[in-house]
Amino acid sequence: MRQYNKLRNLLKDARHDCILFANEFQQCCYLPRERGESLEKWQTRSIYNAAVWYYHHCQDRMPIVMVTEDEEAIQQYGSETEGVFVISFKNYLDNFWPDLKAARELCDSILQSRRERENESQESHGKEYPEHLPLEVLEAGIKSGRYIQGILNVNKHRAQIEAFVRLQGASSKDSDLVSDILIHGMKARNRSIHGDVVVVELLPKNEWKGRTAALCENDSDDKASGESPTEPMPTGRVVGILQKNWRDYVVTFPSKEEVQSQGKNAQKILVTPWDYRIPKIRISTQQAEALQDFRVVVRIDSWESTSVHPNGHFVRVLGRIRDLEGEIATILVENSISVVPFSEAQMCEMPVNTPENPWKVSPEEERERKDLRRSHLVFSIDPKGCEDVDDTLSVRTLHNGNLELGVHIADVTHFVAPNSYIDIEARTRATTYYLADRRYDMLPSILSADLCSLLGGVDRYAVSIMWELDKTSYEIKKVWYGRTIIRSAYKLFYEAAQELLDGNFSIVDDIPEFRDLDEKSRQAKLEELVWAIGKLTDIARHVRAKRDGCGALELEGVEVRVQLDEKKNIHDLIPKQPLEVHETVAECMILANHWVAKKIWESFPHQALLRQHPPPHQEFFSELRECAKAKGFFIDTRSNKTLADSLDNANDPNDPIVNRLLRSMATQAMSSALYFSSGACAEEEFHHYGLALDKYTHFTSPIRRYSDIVVHRLLMAAISKEKKIEIKGNLFSNKDLEELCRHINNRNRAAQHSQKQSTELFQCMYFKDKDPDTEERCVSDGVIYSIRTNGVLVFIPRFGIKGAAYLKNKDGLVISCGPDSRSEWKPGSLQRFQNKITSTTTDGESVTFHLFDHVTVRISVQASRCHSDTIRLEIISNKPYKIPNTELFHQSSPLLKSELVKEVTKSVEEAQLAQEVKVNIIQEEYQEYCQTKGRSLYTLLEEIKDLALLDVSNSYGL
């Protein structure tokens, strides 16, 4: 099935010139199967016959190559027909593509791996794992309820012993059961790999096990901890694999000493994947020593029941270990992000906009669109340095005294035709990927940063929604959807808009559109703009209040972003400070998305692309409720309305961090919002829990989200249907839309993971250069927000970091704090309670840490050769951090003005200059991966409901 799907996707992808020829159903090519002829021989003979027919069909002018690994077929057919070559794949590469050295090496690696696998199967008699059950047995077992189907999710902190499978299609009679099945140990996992679709058999209840509640850094830690597990949970074993979701894996070769210790056959090397959840892979290579300092991509070929480890082959080199570009490339590969420069065929579809041939509004579009250029004050509010401006806003007073609110979105679908080369490429990418120091665009820059970007002072095509609002109540009277022509008057950045809203007009000097105006014009235009921003904010407050009444949630999301200077050097790491204009813009976008969702669903009830946010499972709120209880607050999680009200009331006047942490915990408990086809589920399941809306979609960012492009086409079709005009182009069927939604959801998860991992990479590179014992910036105030059996989880407001701090070290010593509150390690024991943990030494000293206590934390980096480095937190005092006078300004502010990112880039550049020899392959791979370096990081403001605190506690077992 996996190979079938790969071939099917290859054929569907218009970027590849692949054609399916059904030779068995073609009169001239069909050959009946002879009596006693094996299926393989018959298929080989049929394919050869089709190749000969096609050669003659082309009037013997075009040579045909049939590639096969069947040596007998090569001998039999190789010289039979002139112009038809029957050769092995290796010979094909050697003779037709002699310059493709990397492809030939890859072919050799695969062939060698296959030969060794065959030899091993012949030699080995003992089995390491039980055989998987046949497919028909698995399907019958799932249907009867004996077996359960689900996706394997390995715990990265206990990868050797702990994995979980989500219950799917099996109803549980016991309401106390959690929604996962524990798979304990590699034997029970039976060769399944993280992400595989597996079939599980439940073990008898007396064999059930519990997950460990202790913090742990790696598997050996977990085995040695001796901590008692939690209550037993449903436990099972894998009896079959329905779908192998294998991908490219980044690995590290063992050091020279480790290679020698691996045994007699040094050509068979066990490599360690970057992802803790993937087992070691055995590959055959003679380059182990040469590759030990590099990140390398490998693929898994098989995992036989006779083998302890899966077998794979070498694919390519990414870059040196701990080299910035190599580590970024690693993040991309690990998230299956492959973004190469746009092809010539794709760029040929793009419009032209040059000084010699400037782009203009066409007369035909001028006739068909509503022209807002002279009637509406349109402006955008975005982050500083934003190039891809998706959305603009307008507000004005109508003749009847009512107000008109407008949201105007870039009309990307005017330039991107359905199933064009660029449309297929955008669909494949699904989103723009934002990393800490760069971005990878979904669309070429001629669209994303130019003709589709609603820049100030230029004519642009837009898709607009305009509401007529009651002048006093702001209730919606009418709504209009349609294509428009706009000219944005101002391209504002958030901070400037907030200053204008607050009445600080000195910021006008930083707004380019005001610079060349005379005083009278300047004053008039300023008053007009300030009125518009103020009125938009009033409307947004009203819209927000209405959603609040239905239970909309305000969740905590500190977004840590890397800020670059003009030379692309890292200037700062800044936890973003929320402004009211953020909410103003967000509310307008949410309103537009909601109304478009209603419109497209009414017109296409079975094939509308919508976005749902399911209610969270109540058991996920247990830690939130317990933490709030420790501070005397009650969190009611029965509905989104009660949860929102409870969070609003859970304010500690002496410590605002408490409410931020509670909101963060609520965020972590939430289910993920997902795209879906409206024909795939019942209407009552459409609800968006977090936004408290019955229907929702994404319409407002078509430059960077393919989902929005689909929604724009649906909206245009709905308008055409309403006007009884023929709908241009075919819309996705419910089945095709379901498949597309799965793809987009998958790519969105990859985008979120890669953004988080790249930010963590820069954090680690910065702190790695600092001596934690002497560097003042490595010491900060932390707040305890969770108690575990051997430590606590701590939030550091200064950096927006969450992580684990151990109270018991690897030597079994526990933390002790003397009269000066400074910590040290001593023999003793820990005693965990519901809301606190006490460390008691053998000489009677004790210290207790409570939930929400402020402690002093030292930040350092735990280095790893094979995996990503991680942030490490250590409690050095049980008292709040006292800020030195020299740092008072910086640390008292929630906006950290550190030199973190600037220093990382500086040290990277110095390391590069110190290298006398540079490896060419790193430069080549850099060109492949690095498409666009943004001037500054464009934050994903419309996703503020989905953001969570940067959580480095994932580097530790939870």
JSON list of C-alpha atoms in Angstrom, two decimals, residues 153-322:
[
{"chain": "A", "resi": 153, "resn": "ASN", "atom": "CA", "xyz": [3.56, 7.44, 19.09]},
{"chain": "A", "resi": 154, "resn": "VAL", "atom": "CA", "xyz": [6.92, 6.77, 20.78]},
{"chain": "A", "resi": 155, "resn": "ASN", "atom": "CA", "xyz": [7.84, 8.68, 23.94]},
{"chain": "A", "resi": 156, "resn": "LYS", "atom": "CA", "xyz": [11.12, 10.39, 22.98]},
{"chain": "A", "resi": 157, "resn": "HIS", "atom": "CA", "xyz": [12.31, 10.40, 26.60]},
{"chain": "A", "resi": 158, "resn": "ARG", "atom": "CA", "xyz": [11.87, 6.64, 27.05]},
{"chain": "A", "resi": 159, "resn": "ALA", "atom": "CA", "xyz": [12.14, 5.56, 23.43]},
{"chain": "A", "resi": 160, "resn": "GLN", "atom": "CA", "xyz": [13.37, 2.05, 24.26]},
{"chain": "A", "resi": 161, "resn": "ILE", "atom": "CA", "xyz": [10.51, 1.15, 26.57]},
{"chain": "A", "resi": 162, "resn": "GLU", "atom": "CA", "xyz": [7.50, 3.44, 26.18]},
{"chain": "A", "resi": 163, "resn": "ALA", "atom": "CA", "xyz": [5.20, 4.04, 23.21]},
{"chain": "A", "resi": 164, "resn": "PHE", "atom": "CA", "xyz": [1.46, 4.69, 22.93]},
{"chain": "A", "resi": 165, "resn": "VAL", "atom": "CA", "xyz": [-1.27, 3.89, 20.43]},
{"chain": "A", "resi": 166, "resn": "ARG", "atom": "CA", "xyz": [-4.39, 6.05, 20.31]},
{"chain": "A", "resi": 167, "resn": "LEU", "atom": "CA", "xyz": [-7.63, 4.05, 20.56]},
{"chain": "A", "resi": 168, "resn": "GLN", "atom": "CA", "xyz": [-9.40, 4.26, 17.19]},
{"chain": "A", "resi": 169, "resn": "GLY", "atom": "CA", "xyz": [-12.63, 2.56, 16.26]},
{"chain": "A", "resi": 170, "resn": "ALA", "atom": "CA", "xyz": [-12.84, 0.70, 19.56]},
{"chain": "A", "resi": 171, "resn": "SER", "atom": "CA", "xyz": [-15.41, 1.72, 22.13]},
{"chain": "A", "resi": 172, "resn": "SER", "atom": "CA", "xyz": [-14.27, 1.42, 25.71]},
{"chain": "A", "resi": 173, "resn": "LYS", "atom": "CA", "xyz": [-16.84, 0.26, 28.24]},
{"chain": "A", "resi": 174, "resn": "ASP", "atom": "CA", "xyz": [-14.67, 1.44, 31.12]},
{"chain": "A", "resi": 175, "resn": "SER", "atom": "CA", "xyz": [-14.96, 5.24, 31.28]},
{"chain": "A", "resi": 176, "resn": "ASP", "atom": "CA", "xyz": [-11.83, 5.42, 33.47]},
{"chain": "A", "resi": 177, "resn": "LEU", "atom": "CA", "xyz": [-9.60, 4.30, 30.60]},
{"chain": "A", "resi": 178, "resn": "VAL", "atom": "CA", "xyz": [-7.41, 6.97, 29.05]},
{"chain": "A", "resi": 179, "resn": "SER", "atom": "CA", "xyz": [-7.43, 7.27, 25.29]},
{"chain": "A", "resi": 180, "resn": "ASP", "atom": "CA", "xyz": [-4.05, 5.58, 24.70]},
{"chain": "A", "resi": 181, "resn": "ILE", "atom": "CA", "xyz": [-2.74, 2.01, 24.83]},
{"chain": "A", "resi": 182, "resn": "LEU", "atom": "CA", "xyz": [0.72, 1.60, 26.33]},
{"chain": "A", "resi": 183, "resn": "ILE", "atom": "CA", "xyz": [3.20, -0.47, 24.29]},
{"chain": "A", "resi": 184, "resn": "HIS", "atom": "CA", "xyz": [5.91, -1.41, 26.77]},
{"chain": "A", "resi": 185, "resn": "GLY", "atom": "CA", "xyz": [9.29, -2.43, 25.39]},
{"chain": "A", "resi": 186, "resn": "MET", "atom": "CA", "xyz": [10.75, -3.04, 21.94]},
{"chain": "A", "resi": 187, "resn": "LYS", "atom": "CA", "xyz": [9.52, -6.65, 21.75]},
{"chain": "A", "resi": 188, "resn": "ALA", "atom": "CA", "xyz": [5.91, -5.54, 22.19]},
{"chain": "A", "resi": 189, "resn": "ARG", "atom": "CA", "xyz": [6.46, -2.83, 19.57]},
{"chain": "A", "resi": 190, "resn": "ASN", "atom": "CA", "xyz": [7.40, -5.61, 17.12]},
{"chain": "A", "resi": 191, "resn": "ARG", "atom": "CA", "xyz": [9.43, -3.60, 14.54]},
{"chain": "A", "resi": 192, "resn": "SER", "atom": "CA", "xyz": [6.91, -0.77, 14.23]},
{"chain": "A", "resi": 193, "resn": "ILE", "atom": "CA", "xyz": [8.40, 2.71, 14.03]},
{"chain": "A", "resi": 194, "resn": "HIS", "atom": "CA", "xyz": [7.05, 6.04, 15.29]},
{"chain": "A", "resi": 195, "resn": "GLY", "atom": "CA", "xyz": [4.24, 7.17, 12.96]},
{"chain": "A", "resi": 196, "resn": "ASP", "atom": "CA", "xyz": [3.34, 3.72, 11.62]},
{"chain": "A", "resi": 197, "resn": "VAL", "atom": "CA", "xyz": [-0.33, 2.69, 11.47]},
{"chain": "A", "resi": 198, "resn": "VAL", "atom": "CA", "xyz": [-0.35, -0.44, 13.62]},
{"chain": "A", "resi": 199, "resn": "VAL", "atom": "CA", "xyz": [-2.74, -3.11, 14.84]},
{"chain": "A", "resi": 200, "resn": "VAL", "atom": "CA", "xyz": [-2.62, -3.84, 18.58]},
{"chain": "A", "resi": 201, "resn": "GLU", "atom": "CA", "xyz": [-3.83, -6.71, 20.75]},
{"chain": "A", "resi": 202, "resn": "LEU", "atom": "CA", "xyz": [-4.64, -5.81, 24.36]},
{"chain": "A", "resi": 203, "resn": "LEU", "atom": "CA", "xyz": [-2.84, -7.83, 27.04]},
{"chain": "A", "resi": 204, "resn": "PRO", "atom": "CA", "xyz": [-4.72, -9.34, 30.02]},
{"chain": "A", "resi": 205, "resn": "LYS", "atom": "CA", "xyz": [-5.36, -6.79, 32.79]},
{"chain": "A", "resi": 206, "resn": "ASN", "atom": "CA", "xyz": [-2.87, -8.44, 35.14]},
{"chain": "A", "resi": 207, "resn": "GLU", "atom": "CA", "xyz": [-0.11, -7.60, 32.60]},
{"chain": "A", "resi": 208, "resn": "TRP", "atom": "CA", "xyz": [-1.00, -3.92, 32.29]},
{"chain": "A", "resi": 209, "resn": "LYS", "atom": "CA", "xyz": [1.69, -1.41, 33.24]},
{"chain": "A", "resi": 210, "resn": "GLY", "atom": "CA", "xyz": [1.77, 2.30, 34.10]},
{"chain": "A", "resi": 211, "resn": "ARG", "atom": "CA", "xyz": [3.77, 5.19, 32.73]},
{"chain": "A", "resi": 212, "resn": "THR", "atom": "CA", "xyz": [6.57, 6.64, 34.87]},
{"chain": "A", "resi": 213, "resn": "ALA", "atom": "CA", "xyz": [5.90, 10.02, 36.46]},
{"chain": "A", "resi": 214, "resn": "ALA", "atom": "CA", "xyz": [9.55, 10.91, 37.00]},
{"chain": "A", "resi": 215, "resn": "LEU", "atom": "CA", "xyz": [11.50, 13.42, 34.96]},
{"chain": "A", "resi": 216, "resn": "CYS", "atom": "CA", "xyz": [14.18, 11.78, 32.85]},
{"chain": "A", "resi": 217, "resn": "GLU", "atom": "CA", "xyz": [16.71, 12.90, 30.25]},
{"chain": "A", "resi": 218, "resn": "ASN", "atom": "CA", "xyz": [17.28, 9.57, 28.50]},
{"chain": "A", "resi": 219, "resn": "ASP", "atom": "CA", "xyz": [16.53, 5.87, 28.61]},
{"chain": "A", "resi": 220, "resn": "SER", "atom": "CA", "xyz": [19.35, 4.95, 30.98]},
{"chain": "A", "resi": 221, "resn": "ASP", "atom": "CA", "xyz": [18.09, 7.55, 33.41]},
{"chain": "A", "resi": 222, "resn": "ASP", "atom": "CA", "xyz": [14.66, 6.03, 33.33]},
{"chain": "A", "resi": 223, "resn": "LYS", "atom": "CA", "xyz": [15.89, 2.50, 33.95]},
{"chain": "A", "resi": 224, "resn": "ALA", "atom": "CA", "xyz": [18.00, 3.58, 36.90]},
{"chain": "A", "resi": 225, "resn": "SER", "atom": "CA", "xyz": [15.52, 5.91, 38.50]},
{"chain": "A", "resi": 226, "resn": "GLY", "atom": "CA", "xyz": [13.63, 3.22, 40.41]},
{"chain": "A", "resi": 227, "resn": "GLU", "atom": "CA", "xyz": [10.58, 5.48, 40.53]},
{"chain": "A", "resi": 228, "resn": "SER", "atom": "CA", "xyz": [7.23, 3.77, 40.88]},
{"chain": "A", "resi": 229, "resn": "PRO", "atom": "CA", "xyz": [5.01, 4.08, 37.79]},
{"chain": "A", "resi": 230, "resn": "THR", "atom": "CA", "xyz": [1.54, 5.56, 37.76]},
{"chain": "A", "resi": 231, "resn": "GLU", "atom": "CA", "xyz": [-1.65, 3.49, 37.88]},
{"chain": "A", "resi": 232, "resn": "PRO", "atom": "CA", "xyz": [-1.73, 0.61, 35.34]},
{"chain": "A", "resi": 233, "resn": "MET", "atom": "CA", "xyz": [-3.24, 1.57, 32.00]},
{"chain": "A", "resi": 234, "resn": "PRO", "atom": "CA", "xyz": [-4.40, -0.47, 28.99]},
{"chain": "A", "resi": 235, "resn": "THR", "atom": "CA", "xyz": [-1.28, -2.22, 27.68]},
{"chain": "A", "resi": 236, "resn": "GLY", "atom": "CA", "xyz": [-0.88, -4.13, 24.43]},
{"chain": "A", "resi": 237, "resn": "ARG", "atom": "CA", "xyz": [1.44, -5.53, 21.80]},
{"chain": "A", "resi": 238, "resn": "VAL", "atom": "CA", "xyz": [1.71, -4.85, 18.08]},
{"chain": "A", "resi": 239, "resn": "VAL", "atom": "CA", "xyz": [0.56, -7.81, 15.96]},
{"chain": "A", "resi": 240, "resn": "GLY", "atom": "CA", "xyz": [0.76, -6.14, 12.55]},
{"chain": "A", "resi": 241, "resn": "ILE", "atom": "CA", "xyz": [1.53, -2.97, 10.60]},
{"chain": "A", "resi": 242, "resn": "LEU", "atom": "CA", "xyz": [-1.07, -1.60, 8.19]},
{"chain": "A", "resi": 243, "resn": "GLN", "atom": "CA", "xyz": [1.03, 1.28, 6.89]},
{"chain": "A", "resi": 244, "resn": "LYS", "atom": "CA", "xyz": [4.73, 2.00, 7.27]},
{"chain": "A", "resi": 245, "resn": "ASN", "atom": "CA", "xyz": [5.22, 5.75, 7.41]},
{"chain": "A", "resi": 246, "resn": "TRP", "atom": "CA", "xyz": [8.96, 5.65, 6.86]},
{"chain": "A", "resi": 247, "resn": "ARG", "atom": "CA", "xyz": [10.68, 8.82, 5.70]},
{"chain": "A", "resi": 248, "resn": "ASP", "atom": "CA", "xyz": [14.18, 10.27, 5.32]},
{"chain": "A", "resi": 249, "resn": "TYR", "atom": "CA", "xyz": [16.02, 10.18, 8.66]},
{"chain": "A", "resi": 250, "resn": "VAL", "atom": "CA", "xyz": [18.95, 12.35, 9.71]},
{"chain": "A", "resi": 251, "resn": "VAL", "atom": "CA", "xyz": [21.57, 10.25, 11.49]},
{"chain": "A", "resi": 252, "resn": "THR", "atom": "CA", "xyz": [25.03, 10.56, 13.00]},
{"chain": "A", "resi": 253, "resn": "PHE", "atom": "CA", "xyz": [27.74, 8.00, 12.40]},
{"chain": "A", "resi": 254, "resn": "PRO", "atom": "CA", "xyz": [29.53, 6.58, 15.45]},
{"chain": "A", "resi": 255, "resn": "SER", "atom": "CA", "xyz": [32.95, 7.92, 16.36]},
{"chain": "A", "resi": 256, "resn": "LYS", "atom": "CA", "xyz": [36.04, 5.95, 15.33]},
{"chain": "A", "resi": 257, "resn": "GLU", "atom": "CA", "xyz": [36.23, 4.29, 18.75]},
{"chain": "A", "resi": 258, "resn": "GLU", "atom": "CA", "xyz": [32.54, 3.31, 18.62]},
{"chain": "A", "resi": 259, "resn": "VAL", "atom": "CA", "xyz": [32.96, 1.83, 15.12]},
{"chain": "A", "resi": 260, "resn": "GLN", "atom": "CA", "xyz": [35.76, -0.39, 16.37]},
{"chain": "A", "resi": 261, "resn": "SER", "atom": "CA", "xyz": [33.62, -1.52, 19.30]},
{"chain": "A", "resi": 262, "resn": "GLN", "atom": "CA", "xyz": [30.71, -2.48, 17.03]},
{"chain": "A", "resi": 263, "resn": "GLY", "atom": "CA", "xyz": [32.39, -5.72, 16.03]},
{"chain": "A", "resi": 264, "resn": "LYS", "atom": "CA", "xyz": [34.06, -7.69, 13.31]},
{"chain": "A", "resi": 265, "resn": "ASN", "atom": "CA", "xyz": [32.28, -6.33, 10.24]},
{"chain": "A", "resi": 266, "resn": "ALA", "atom": "CA", "xyz": [33.00, -2.60, 10.27]},
{"chain": "A", "resi": 267, "resn": "GLN", "atom": "CA", "xyz": [31.16, -2.09, 6.96]},
{"chain": "A", "resi": 268, "resn": "LYS", "atom": "CA", "xyz": [27.85, -2.75, 8.73]},
{"chain": "A", "resi": 269, "resn": "ILE", "atom": "CA", "xyz": [27.44, 0.34, 10.86]},
{"chain": "A", "resi": 270, "resn": "LEU", "atom": "CA", "xyz": [24.78, 1.19, 13.43]},
{"chain": "A", "resi": 271, "resn": "VAL", "atom": "CA", "xyz": [23.91, 4.87, 12.99]},
{"chain": "A", "resi": 272, "resn": "THR", "atom": "CA", "xyz": [21.98, 6.95, 15.54]},
{"chain": "A", "resi": 273, "resn": "PRO", "atom": "CA", "xyz": [18.97, 8.95, 14.31]},
{"chain": "A", "resi": 274, "resn": "TRP", "atom": "CA", "xyz": [18.65, 12.62, 15.35]},
{"chain": "A", "resi": 275, "resn": "ASP", "atom": "CA", "xyz": [15.08, 11.84, 16.42]},
{"chain": "A", "resi": 276, "resn": "TYR", "atom": "CA", "xyz": [15.20, 9.92, 19.74]},
{"chain": "A", "resi": 277, "resn": "ARG", "atom": "CA", "xyz": [12.01, 8.04, 18.76]},
{"chain": "A", "resi": 278, "resn": "ILE", "atom": "CA", "xyz": [13.66, 6.21, 15.83]},
{"chain": "A", "resi": 279, "resn": "PRO", "atom": "CA", "xyz": [15.74, 3.11, 16.60]},
{"chain": "A", "resi": 280, "resn": "LYS", "atom": "CA", "xyz": [19.34, 2.78, 15.46]},
{"chain": "A", "resi": 281, "resn": "ILE", "atom": "CA", "xyz": [19.59, 1.84, 11.79]},
{"chain": "A", "resi": 282, "resn": "ARG", "atom": "CA", "xyz": [22.13, -0.57, 10.34]},
{"chain": "A", "resi": 283, "resn": "ILE", "atom": "CA", "xyz": [23.63, 0.49, 7.01]},
{"chain": "A", "resi": 284, "resn": "SER", "atom": "CA", "xyz": [26.44, -0.81, 4.83]},
{"chain": "A", "resi": 285, "resn": "THR", "atom": "CA", "xyz": [29.14, 1.69, 3.94]},
{"chain": "A", "resi": 286, "resn": "GLN", "atom": "CA", "xyz": [32.89, 2.02, 3.63]},
{"chain": "A", "resi": 287, "resn": "GLN", "atom": "CA", "xyz": [32.74, 5.74, 4.42]},
{"chain": "A", "resi": 288, "resn": "ALA", "atom": "CA", "xyz": [31.96, 5.53, 8.15]},
{"chain": "A", "resi": 289, "resn": "GLU", "atom": "CA", "xyz": [35.17, 7.22, 9.27]},
{"chain": "A", "resi": 290, "resn": "ALA", "atom": "CA", "xyz": [34.89, 10.02, 6.70]},
{"chain": "A", "resi": 291, "resn": "LEU", "atom": "CA", "xyz": [31.28, 10.75, 7.67]},
{"chain": "A", "resi": 292, "resn": "GLN", "atom": "CA", "xyz": [31.58, 10.72, 11.48]},
{"chain": "A", "resi": 293, "resn": "ASP", "atom": "CA", "xyz": [31.62, 14.55, 11.74]},
{"chain": "A", "resi": 294, "resn": "PHE", "atom": "CA", "xyz": [28.56, 15.07, 9.53]},
{"chain": "A", "resi": 295, "resn": "ARG", "atom": "CA", "xyz": [24.79, 14.93, 9.67]},
{"chain": "A", "resi": 296, "resn": "VAL", "atom": "CA", "xyz": [23.75, 12.31, 7.09]},
{"chain": "A", "resi": 297, "resn": "VAL", "atom": "CA", "xyz": [20.40, 11.33, 5.54]},
{"chain": "A", "resi": 298, "resn": "VAL", "atom": "CA", "xyz": [19.51, 7.61, 5.40]},
{"chain": "A", "resi": 299, "resn": "ARG", "atom": "CA", "xyz": [16.43, 5.60, 4.50]},
{"chain": "A", "resi": 300, "resn": "ILE", "atom": "CA", "xyz": [15.10, 2.39, 6.00]},
{"chain": "A", "resi": 301, "resn": "ASP", "atom": "CA", "xyz": [14.74, -0.50, 3.54]},
{"chain": "A", "resi": 302, "resn": "SER", "atom": "CA", "xyz": [13.38, -3.28, 5.73]},
{"chain": "A", "resi": 303, "resn": "TRP", "atom": "CA", "xyz": [13.13, -4.70, 9.21]},
{"chain": "A", "resi": 304, "resn": "GLU", "atom": "CA", "xyz": [13.11, -8.47, 9.20]},
{"chain": "A", "resi": 305, "resn": "SER", "atom": "CA", "xyz": [11.90, -10.53, 12.16]},
{"chain": "A", "resi": 306, "resn": "THR", "atom": "CA", "xyz": [15.43, -11.99, 12.40]},
{"chain": "A", "resi": 307, "resn": "SER", "atom": "CA", "xyz": [17.11, -8.60, 12.87]},
{"chain": "A", "resi": 308, "resn": "VAL", "atom": "CA", "xyz": [17.43, -6.54, 16.07]},
{"chain": "A", "resi": 309, "resn": "HIS", "atom": "CA", "xyz": [17.73, -3.34, 14.03]},
{"chain": "A", "resi": 310, "resn": "PRO", "atom": "CA", "xyz": [16.17, -2.08, 10.79]},
{"chain": "A", "resi": 311, "resn": "ASN", "atom": "CA", "xyz": [18.34, -2.12, 7.65]},
{"chain": "A", "resi": 312, "resn": "GLY", "atom": "CA", "xyz": [18.83, 1.02, 5.58]},
{"chain": "A", "resi": 313, "resn": "HIS", "atom": "CA", "xyz": [21.06, 2.80, 3.11]},
{"chain": "A", "resi": 314, "resn": "PHE", "atom": "CA", "xyz": [22.99, 6.06, 2.87]},
{"chain": "A", "resi": 315, "resn": "VAL", "atom": "CA", "xyz": [21.34, 8.88, 0.85]},
{"chain": "A", "resi": 316, "resn": "ARG", "atom": "CA", "xyz": [23.31, 12.11, 1.20]},
{"chain": "A", "resi": 317, "resn": "VAL", "atom": "CA", "xyz": [25.35, 14.38, 3.46]},
{"chain": "A", "resi": 318, "resn": "LEU", "atom": "CA", "xyz": [23.65, 17.46, 4.97]},
{"chain": "A", "resi": 319, "resn": "GLY", "atom": "CA", "xyz": [26.44, 19.32, 6.75]},
{"chain": "A", "resi": 320, "resn": "ARG", "atom": "CA", "xyz": [28.82, 19.28, 9.68]},
{"chain": "A", "resi": 321, "resn": "ILE", "atom": "CA", "xyz": [27.58, 18.53, 13.18]},
{"chain": "A", "resi": 322, "resn": "ARG", "atom": "CA", "xyz": [26.81, 21.80, 15.05]}
]
